[in-house]
PDB file of C-alpha atoms and ligand atoms in Angstrom:
ATOM      1  CA  UNK A   1     -18.036  92.230  26.953  1.00 50.00           C
ATOM      2  CA  UNK A   2     -17.530  88.867  25.550  1.00 51.00           C
ATOM      3  CA  UNK A   3     -18.126  87.250  28.860  1.00 52.00           C
ATOM      4  CA  UNK A   4     -21.342  89.367  29.240  1.00 54.00           C
ATOM      5  CA  UNK A   5     -22.494  88.044  25.765  1.00 48.00           C
ATOM      6  CA  UNK A   6     -21.745  84.511  26.796  1.00 48.00           C
ATOM      7  CA  UNK A   7     -23.468  84.963  30.101  1.00 48.00           C
ATOM      8  CA  UNK A   8     -26.570  86.275  28.417  1.00 46.00           C
ATOM      9  CA  UNK A   9     -26.497  83.599  25.891  1.00 46.00           C
ATOM     10  CA  UNK A  10     -26.301  81.032  28.615  1.00 45.00           C
ATOM     11  CA  UNK A  11     -29.057  82.595  30.569  1.00 46.00           C
ATOM     12  CA  UNK A  12     -31.233  82.929  27.556  1.00 44.00           C
ATOM     13  CA  UNK A  13     -30.898  79.692  25.742  1.00 43.00           C
ATOM     14  CA  UNK A  14     -30.064  77.112  28.456  1.00 42.00           C
ATOM     15  CA  UNK A  15     -33.390  77.339  30.492  1.00 42.00           C
ATOM     16  CA  UNK A  16     -35.591  76.904  27.288  1.00 40.00           C
ATOM     17  CA  UNK A  17     -35.001  73.096  26.572  1.00 40.00           C
ATOM     18  CA  UNK A  18     -35.296  72.471  30.313  1.00 40.00           C
ATOM     19  CA  UNK A  19     -38.706  74.078  30.534  1.00 39.00           C
ATOM     20  CA  UNK A  20     -39.864  72.404  27.358  1.00 38.00           C
ATOM     21  CA  UNK A  21     -38.786  69.018  28.591  1.00 41.00           C
ATOM     22  CA  UNK A  22     -40.383  69.642  32.025  1.00 41.00           C
ATOM     23  CA  UNK A  23     -43.718  70.452  30.404  1.00 41.00           C
ATOM     24  CA  UNK A  24     -43.610  67.578  27.893  1.00 41.00           C
ATOM     25  CA  UNK A  25     -42.981  65.061  30.538  1.00 42.00           C
ATOM     26  CA  UNK A  26     -45.402  66.563  33.165  1.00 43.00           C
ATOM     27  CA  UNK A  27     -48.374  66.868  30.918  1.00 43.00           C
ATOM     28  CA  UNK A  28     -49.403  63.222  30.403  1.00 45.00           C
ATOM     29  CA  UNK A  29     -49.023  62.656  34.202  1.00 44.00           C
ATOM     30  CA  UNK A  30     -51.131  65.678  35.266  1.00 45.00           C
ATOM     31  CA  UNK A  31     -54.227  63.954  33.770  1.00 54.00           C
ATOM     32  CA  UNK A  32     -54.177  60.989  36.143  1.00 63.00           C
ATOM     33  CA  UNK A  33     -56.032  61.619  39.282  1.00 72.00           C
ATOM     34  CA  UNK A  34     -54.454  60.550  42.524  1.00 74.00           C
ATOM     35  CA  UNK A  35     -56.115  60.899  45.895  1.00 73.00           C
ATOM     36  CA  UNK A  36     -53.879  62.124  48.687  1.00 69.00           C
ATOM     37  CA  UNK A  37     -54.545  62.903  52.384  1.00 63.00           C
ATOM     38  CA  UNK A  38     -54.486  66.610  53.061  1.00 58.00           C
ATOM     39  CA  UNK A  39     -52.567  65.886  56.295  1.00 59.00           C
ATOM     40  CA  UNK A  40     -50.275  63.110  55.055  1.00 53.00           C
ATOM     41  CA  UNK A  41     -49.041  63.814  51.630  1.00 55.00           C
ATOM     42  CA  UNK A  42     -47.210  60.534  51.679  1.00 62.00           C
ATOM     43  CA  UNK A  43     -50.536  58.652  51.751  1.00 66.00           C
ATOM     44  CA  UNK A  44     -51.784  58.378  48.163  1.00 71.00           C
ATOM     45  CA  UNK A  45     -54.173  56.169  46.399  1.00 76.00           C
ATOM     46  CA  UNK A  46     -55.565  55.778  42.926  1.00 76.00           C
ATOM     47  CA  UNK A  47     -58.998  55.514  44.440  1.00 76.00           C
ATOM     48  CA  UNK A  48     -61.276  57.484  46.763  1.00 79.00           C
ATOM     49  CA  UNK A  49     -61.100  56.485  50.305  1.00 77.00           C
ATOM     50  CA  UNK A  50     -59.805  57.503  53.711  1.00 72.00           C
ATOM     51  CA  UNK A  51     -56.435  58.047  55.177  1.00 65.00           C
ATOM     52  CA  UNK A  52     -55.358  54.986  57.262  1.00 62.00           C
ATOM     53  CA  UNK A  53     -53.359  57.314  59.528  1.00 59.00           C
ATOM     54  CA  UNK A  54     -56.014  59.938  60.394  1.00 58.00           C
ATOM     55  CA  UNK A  55     -59.268  58.827  58.917  1.00 61.00           C
ATOM     56  CA  UNK A  56     -59.663  62.028  56.729  1.00 64.00           C
ATOM     57  CA  UNK A  57     -61.182  61.732  53.300  1.00 68.00           C
ATOM     58  CA  UNK A  58     -58.553  61.543  50.601  1.00 71.00           C
ATOM     59  CA  UNK A  59     -58.706  64.442  48.094  1.00 70.00           C
ATOM     60  CA  UNK A  60     -57.946  64.316  44.389  1.00 71.00           C
ATOM     61  CA  UNK A  61     -54.548  65.799  43.397  1.00 67.00           C
ATOM     62  CA  UNK A  62     -52.908  66.088  40.274  1.00 49.00           C
ATOM     63  CA  UNK A  63     -50.342  63.507  39.793  1.00 46.00           C
ATOM     64  CA  UNK A  64     -47.484  65.900  39.052  1.00 42.00           C
ATOM     65  CA  UNK A  65     -44.102  64.668  39.721  1.00 42.00           C
ATOM     66  CA  UNK A  66     -42.703  66.190  42.808  1.00 41.00           C
ATOM     67  CA  UNK A  67     -39.016  66.489  42.287  1.00 43.00           C
ATOM     68  CA  UNK A  68     -38.002  67.848  45.792  1.00 46.00           C
ATOM     69  CA  UNK A  69     -39.849  67.404  49.178  1.00 47.00           C
ATOM     70  CA  UNK A  70     -41.973  70.321  49.762  1.00 45.00           C
ATOM     71  CA  UNK A  71     -41.241  72.538  52.813  1.00 45.00           C
ATOM     72  CA  UNK A  72     -42.969  71.419  56.021  1.00 47.00           C
ATOM     73  CA  UNK A  73     -46.605  72.315  56.477  1.00 48.00           C
ATOM     74  CA  UNK A  74     -45.350  74.335  59.500  1.00 45.00           C
ATOM     75  CA  UNK A  75     -42.872  76.320  57.607  1.00 47.00           C
ATOM     76  CA  UNK A  76     -45.319  76.781  54.829  1.00 48.00           C
ATOM     77  CA  UNK A  77     -48.277  77.890  56.914  1.00 44.00           C
ATOM     78  CA  UNK A  78     -46.133  80.281  58.816  1.00 46.00           C
ATOM     79  CA  UNK A  79     -45.802  82.471  55.905  1.00 50.00           C
ATOM     80  CA  UNK A  80     -49.456  82.657  54.940  1.00 77.00           C
ATOM     81  CA  UNK A  81     -51.293  83.256  58.161  1.00 91.00           C
ATOM     82  CA  UNK A  82     -51.529  86.187  60.376  1.00 95.00           C
ATOM     83  CA  UNK A  83     -53.622  87.577  63.310  1.00 96.00           C
ATOM     84  CA  UNK A  84     -55.402  90.019  60.790  1.00 95.00           C
ATOM     85  CA  UNK A  85     -57.210  86.881  59.336  1.00 95.00           C
ATOM     86  CA  UNK A  86     -58.832  86.034  62.747  1.00 97.00           C
ATOM     87  CA  UNK A  87     -62.324  87.470  62.880  1.00 97.00           C
ATOM     88  CA  UNK A  88     -64.065  88.648  66.090  1.00 98.00           C
ATOM     89  CA  UNK A  89     -66.864  86.297  65.524  1.00 98.00           C
ATOM     90  CA  UNK A  90     -69.707  86.035  68.078  1.00 98.00           C
ATOM     91  CA  UNK A  91     -69.406  82.605  69.648  1.00 98.00           C
ATOM     92  CA  UNK A  92     -70.583  80.641  72.637  1.00 98.00           C
ATOM     93  CA  UNK A  93     -68.201  78.702  74.888  1.00 98.00           C
ATOM     94  CA  UNK A  94     -68.942  75.433  76.669  1.00 98.00           C
ATOM     95  CA  UNK A  95     -70.824  77.286  79.470  1.00 97.00           C
ATOM     96  CA  UNK A  96     -73.134  79.064  77.046  1.00 98.00           C
ATOM     97  CA  UNK A  97     -71.210  82.301  77.618  1.00 98.00           C
ATOM     98  CA  UNK A  98     -71.194  84.818  74.739  1.00 98.00           C
ATOM     99  CA  UNK A  99     -67.685  85.899  73.663  1.00 98.00           C
ATOM    100  CA  UNK A 100     -65.955  87.342  70.745  1.00 98.00           C
ATOM    101  CA  UNK A 101     -63.503  84.985  69.152  1.00 98.00           C
ATOM    102  CA  UNK A 102     -60.509  87.235  68.632  1.00 98.00           C
ATOM    103  CA  UNK A 103     -60.948  89.612  71.506  1.00 98.00           C
ATOM    104  CA  UNK A 104     -61.663  86.973  74.212  1.00 98.00           C
ATOM    105  CA  UNK A 105     -59.628  83.948  72.983  1.00 98.00           C
ATOM    106  CA  UNK A 106     -56.735  85.117  70.888  1.00 98.00           C
ATOM    107  CA  UNK A 107     -55.804  88.840  71.496  1.00 98.00           C
ATOM    108  CA  UNK A 108     -52.511  89.109  73.131  1.00 98.00           C
ATOM    109  CA  UNK A 109     -52.235  85.407  73.971  1.00 98.00           C
ATOM    110  CA  UNK A 110     -50.217  82.326  73.085  1.00 98.00           C
ATOM    111  CA  UNK A 111     -52.843  79.814  71.840  1.00 98.00           C
ATOM    112  CA  UNK A 112     -53.141  76.458  70.304  1.00 98.00           C
ATOM    113  CA  UNK A 113     -56.524  75.875  68.268  1.00 98.00           C
ATOM    114  CA  UNK A 114     -57.884  72.622  67.049  1.00 97.00           C
ATOM    115  CA  UNK A 115     -61.046  71.674  65.243  1.00 97.00           C
ATOM    116  CA  UNK A 116     -63.375  69.051  66.465  1.00 97.00           C
ATOM    117  CA  UNK A 117     -67.009  67.717  66.732  1.00 97.00           C
ATOM    118  CA  UNK A 118     -68.323  65.875  69.613  1.00 97.00           C
ATOM    119  CA  UNK A 119     -69.936  62.978  67.695  1.00 96.00           C
ATOM    120  CA  UNK A 120     -66.723  62.298  65.687  1.00 95.00           C
ATOM    121  CA  UNK A 121     -65.547  58.597  66.120  1.00 92.00           C
ATOM    122  CA  UNK A 122     -62.327  58.949  64.198  1.00 92.00           C
ATOM    123  CA  UNK A 123     -59.828  61.528  64.770  1.00 93.00           C
ATOM    124  CA  UNK A 124     -61.315  63.742  67.224  1.00 95.00           C
ATOM    125  CA  UNK A 125     -61.122  61.579  70.411  1.00 95.00           C
ATOM    126  CA  UNK A 126     -57.309  61.131  69.835  1.00 96.00           C
ATOM    127  CA  UNK A 127     -56.981  64.817  68.966  1.00 96.00           C
ATOM    128  CA  UNK A 128     -58.759  65.820  72.012  1.00 97.00           C
ATOM    129  CA  UNK A 129     -56.629  63.444  74.232  1.00 97.00           C
ATOM    130  CA  UNK A 130     -53.390  64.844  72.611  1.00 97.00           C
ATOM    131  CA  UNK A 131     -54.688  68.423  73.436  1.00 97.00           C
ATOM    132  CA  UNK A 132     -55.246  67.226  77.112  1.00 97.00           C
ATOM    133  CA  UNK A 133     -51.784  65.937  77.462  1.00 97.00           C
ATOM    134  CA  UNK A 134     -50.417  69.107  75.749  1.00 98.00           C
ATOM    135  CA  UNK A 135     -52.222  71.147  78.414  1.00 97.00           C
ATOM    136  CA  UNK A 136     -50.770  69.012  81.160  1.00 97.00           C
ATOM    137  CA  UNK A 137     -47.232  69.240  79.813  1.00 97.00           C
ATOM    138  CA  UNK A 138     -47.335  72.994  78.990  1.00 97.00           C
ATOM    139  CA  UNK A 139     -48.570  73.623  82.590  1.00 96.00           C
ATOM    140  CA  UNK A 140     -45.616  71.427  84.024  1.00 96.00           C
ATOM    141  CA  UNK A 141     -43.305  73.512  81.848  1.00 96.00           C
ATOM    142  CA  UNK A 142     -44.769  76.858  83.271  1.00 96.00           C
ATOM    143  CA  UNK A 143     -46.126  77.724  79.763  1.00 96.00           C
ATOM    144  CA  UNK A 144     -49.097  80.142  79.688  1.00 96.00           C
ATOM    145  CA  UNK A 145     -51.006  78.856  76.736  1.00 97.00           C
ATOM    146  CA  UNK A 146     -54.746  79.084  76.030  1.00 98.00           C
ATOM    147  CA  UNK A 147     -56.222  75.994  74.247  1.00 98.00           C
ATOM    148  CA  UNK A 148     -59.219  76.447  71.849  1.00 98.00           C
ATOM    149  CA  UNK A 149     -61.426  73.659  70.310  1.00 98.00           C
ATOM    150  CA  UNK A 150     -63.578  74.952  67.679  1.00 98.00           C
ATOM    151  CA  UNK A 151     -66.560  72.775  66.748  1.00 97.00           C
ATOM    152  CA  UNK A 152     -66.995  72.052  62.962  1.00 96.00           C
ATOM    153  CA  UNK A 153     -70.423  70.854  63.692  1.00 96.00           C
ATOM    154  CA  UNK A 154     -72.105  73.749  65.591  1.00 97.00           C
ATOM    155  CA  UNK A 155     -75.587  72.745  65.001  1.00 97.00           C
ATOM    156  CA  UNK A 156     -75.269  69.520  66.967  1.00 97.00           C
ATOM    157  CA  UNK A 157     -72.603  70.791  69.242  1.00 98.00           C
ATOM    158  CA  UNK A 158     -74.460  72.864  71.787  1.00 98.00           C
ATOM    159  CA  UNK A 159     -72.605  74.468  74.585  1.00 98.00           C
ATOM    160  CA  UNK A 160     -74.023  71.634  76.786  1.00 98.00           C
ATOM    161  CA  UNK A 161     -72.582  68.959  74.501  1.00 98.00           C
ATOM    162  CA  UNK A 162     -69.238  70.597  74.384  1.00 98.00           C
ATOM    163  CA  UNK A 163     -69.237  70.890  78.150  1.00 98.00           C
ATOM    164  CA  UNK A 164     -69.909  67.131  78.501  1.00 98.00           C
ATOM    165  CA  UNK A 165     -67.100  66.545  75.858  1.00 98.00           C
ATOM    166  CA  UNK A 166     -64.714  68.749  77.794  1.00 98.00           C
ATOM    167  CA  UNK A 167     -65.534  66.884  81.053  1.00 97.00           C
ATOM    168  CA  UNK A 168     -65.075  63.582  79.558  1.00 96.00           C
ATOM    169  CA  UNK A 169     -61.581  64.564  78.313  1.00 96.00           C
ATOM    170  CA  UNK A 170     -60.895  66.239  81.600  1.00 95.00           C
ATOM    171  CA  UNK A 171     -60.235  69.482  79.983  1.00 96.00           C
ATOM    172  CA  UNK A 172     -58.558  71.939  82.430  1.00 87.00           C
ATOM    173  CA  UNK A 173     -59.224  75.661  82.795  1.00 89.00           C
ATOM    174  CA  UNK A 174     -57.981  77.953  80.055  1.00 93.00           C
ATOM    175  CA  UNK A 175     -59.410  75.639  77.455  1.00 98.00           C
ATOM    176  CA  UNK A 176     -62.333  77.060  75.668  1.00 98.00           C
ATOM    177  CA  UNK A 177     -64.772  74.989  73.512  1.00 98.00           C
ATOM    178  CA  UNK A 178     -66.295  77.008  70.708  1.00 98.00           C
ATOM    179  CA  UNK A 179     -69.730  76.814  68.968  1.00 98.00           C
ATOM    180  CA  UNK A 180     -72.164  79.327  67.877  1.00 98.00           C
ATOM    181  CA  UNK A 181     -74.582  80.052  64.836  1.00 98.00           C
ATOM    182  CA  UNK A 182     -73.643  77.864  61.963  1.00 97.00           C
ATOM    183  CA  UNK A 183     -73.217  80.840  59.571  1.00 97.00           C
ATOM    184  CA  UNK A 184     -70.863  82.508  61.944  1.00 97.00           C
ATOM    185  CA  UNK A 185     -68.807  79.424  62.683  1.00 97.00           C
ATOM    186  CA  UNK A 186     -68.653  78.535  59.007  1.00 96.00           C
ATOM    187  CA  UNK A 187     -67.341  81.981  58.246  1.00 96.00           C
ATOM    188  CA  UNK A 188     -64.843  81.504  61.219  1.00 97.00           C
ATOM    189  CA  UNK A 189     -63.548  78.298  59.908  1.00 96.00           C
ATOM    190  CA  UNK A 190     -63.184  79.809  56.361  1.00 94.00           C
ATOM    191  CA  UNK A 191     -60.982  82.546  57.912  1.00 95.00           C
ATOM    192  CA  UNK A 192     -58.919  80.183  59.690  1.00 95.00           C
ATOM    193  CA  UNK A 193     -58.319  78.251  56.491  1.00 91.00           C
ATOM    194  CA  UNK A 194     -60.000  75.092  57.696  1.00 92.00           C
ATOM    195  CA  UNK A 195     -63.405  75.150  56.212  1.00 89.00           C
ATOM    196  CA  UNK A 196     -64.960  71.906  54.936  1.00 84.00           C
ATOM    197  CA  UNK A 197     -68.152  71.095  53.408  1.00 86.00           C
ATOM    198  CA  UNK A 198     -68.358  67.769  55.185  1.00 90.00           C
ATOM    199  CA  UNK A 199     -67.509  67.635  58.841  1.00 88.00           C
ATOM    200  CA  UNK A 200     -65.950  64.199  58.438  1.00 88.00           C
ATOM    201  CA  UNK A 201     -63.260  65.816  56.337  1.00 86.00           C
ATOM    202  CA  UNK A 202     -62.217  68.392  59.164  1.00 84.00           C
ATOM    203  CA  UNK A 203     -58.521  68.804  59.494  1.00 86.00           C
ATOM    204  CA  UNK A 204     -56.493  67.292  62.199  1.00 93.00           C
ATOM    205  CA  UNK A 205     -54.270  70.417  62.000  1.00 94.00           C
ATOM    206  CA  UNK A 206     -53.522  72.581  64.947  1.00 96.00           C
ATOM    207  CA  UNK A 207     -53.114  76.327  64.576  1.00 97.00           C
ATOM    208  CA  UNK A 208     -50.361  77.512  67.107  1.00 97.00           C
ATOM    209  CA  UNK A 209     -49.666  81.128  67.595  1.00 97.00           C
ATOM    210  CA  UNK A 210     -48.478  84.072  69.727  1.00 98.00           C
ATOM    211  CA  UNK A 211     -50.955  86.914  68.782  1.00 98.00           C
ATOM    212  CA  UNK A 212     -48.853  89.502  70.582  1.00 97.00           C
ATOM    213  CA  UNK A 213     -46.206  89.176  67.922  1.00 97.00           C
ATOM    214  CA  UNK A 214     -48.380  87.832  65.241  1.00 97.00           C
ATOM    215  CA  UNK A 215     -46.296  84.584  64.929  1.00 96.00           C
ATOM    216  CA  UNK A 216     -48.242  81.600  63.593  1.00 96.00           C
ATOM    217  CA  UNK A 217     -47.530  78.137  62.566  1.00 95.00           C
ATOM    218  CA  UNK A 218     -49.526  74.942  62.017  1.00 95.00           C
ATOM    219  CA  UNK A 219     -48.784  71.329  63.135  1.00 96.00           C
ATOM    220  CA  UNK A 220     -50.245  67.966  62.887  1.00 96.00           C
ATOM    221  CA  UNK A 221     -52.714  67.556  65.728  1.00 95.00           C
ATOM    222  CA  UNK A 222     -51.610  64.053  66.349  1.00 95.00           C
ATOM    223  CA  UNK A 223     -47.972  64.733  66.898  1.00 96.00           C
ATOM    224  CA  UNK A 224     -46.408  63.569  70.070  1.00 97.00           C
ATOM    225  CA  UNK A 225     -47.700  66.109  72.769  1.00 97.00           C
ATOM    226  CA  UNK A 226     -44.019  66.913  73.810  1.00 97.00           C
ATOM    227  CA  UNK A 227     -43.339  68.146  70.345  1.00 97.00           C
ATOM    228  CA  UNK A 228     -46.622  70.257  70.121  1.00 98.00           C
ATOM    229  CA  UNK A 229     -45.491  71.834  73.575  1.00 98.00           C
ATOM    230  CA  UNK A 230     -42.137  72.605  71.986  1.00 98.00           C
ATOM    231  CA  UNK A 231     -43.850  74.377  69.132  1.00 98.00           C
ATOM    232  CA  UNK A 232     -46.022  76.370  71.683  1.00 98.00           C
ATOM    233  CA  UNK A 233     -42.923  77.266  73.750  1.00 98.00           C
ATOM    234  CA  UNK A 234     -41.234  78.439  70.532  1.00 97.00           C
ATOM    235  CA  UNK A 235     -44.370  80.531  69.760  1.00 97.00           C
ATOM    236  CA  UNK A 236     -44.446  81.861  73.338  1.00 97.00           C
ATOM    237  CA  UNK A 237     -40.750  82.834  73.319  1.00 97.00           C
ATOM    238  CA  UNK A 238     -41.072  85.122  70.117  1.00 94.00           C
ATOM    239  CA  UNK A 239     -40.683  88.748  71.033  1.00 87.00           C
TER     240      UNK A 239
HETATM  241 CU1   CU P   1     -62.999  64.246  63.963  1.00 97.85          CU
END
C-alpha cells in the first residue's frame, strides 16, 4: 500500500516541474522564425532562401528545440500513407493515352512515384537521371517495378512535352509520365501529400510502395540509386 502511494506520488508530482520547465524554456524560442528545407531538416537559415542541397524553397518553421533526432522520413511516412489515399484520377500519359491513375498505374503493383516538371532547371534533371538509374539497376536485379513521374505543372507539360522529356532521359518501358487537367492533377498531388502552390517548391521526395500489400514508404529522390533500389526491393518483398 505504502509503495503504491509512493508510486502514485512520484507519478503525479515528478512530471509537473518537468513540464513547466519545458514550457518556460520553449516559449521564447518558439517566436523566432527559422527557415528549413522540407527535405533536409539539417539545412536551416534565419532568412528566406533556397536549400543549397536541392534547391527547394526554405519554409518557415518554429524554432523549437528538438531534443532527440526525429524518426527518418521513411519510417514516419510509412505510418501515414496508404493505398486508400490514392485516387483514380483521370490522367494522360506521355503518349496522350487516357488512364486512371490508381487502376492503371498503381493497383497490385510495386511502384516508385516522383514529381517533376519539364521546364525545371534545378532538381528535376538530377531527379529524373536518378530515376533512370533506378530503372536500370532494378531491371538488372530482376525487380518488377513501375516508375511514375507526375508533372506538377500540367498546364505546360502536355503529353508531347513529357514524351520528349522521357526520351531525353532515355526512360525505358514501364515508366509512365503523368499529366492531365490542372484541377485533377492538383487534387491528385494533394491526395499524395505533395501539393504545392508554387511548382518550384515541389518535393524531391519519392513515394515507394507495394500496393498489393498496402506497404508505403518515402525516400529522398536524390539518394544513391542503389539505396532507392534497396527500398524498392524491400517493398516488393512484402507479403
Ligand atoms: Cu524540379
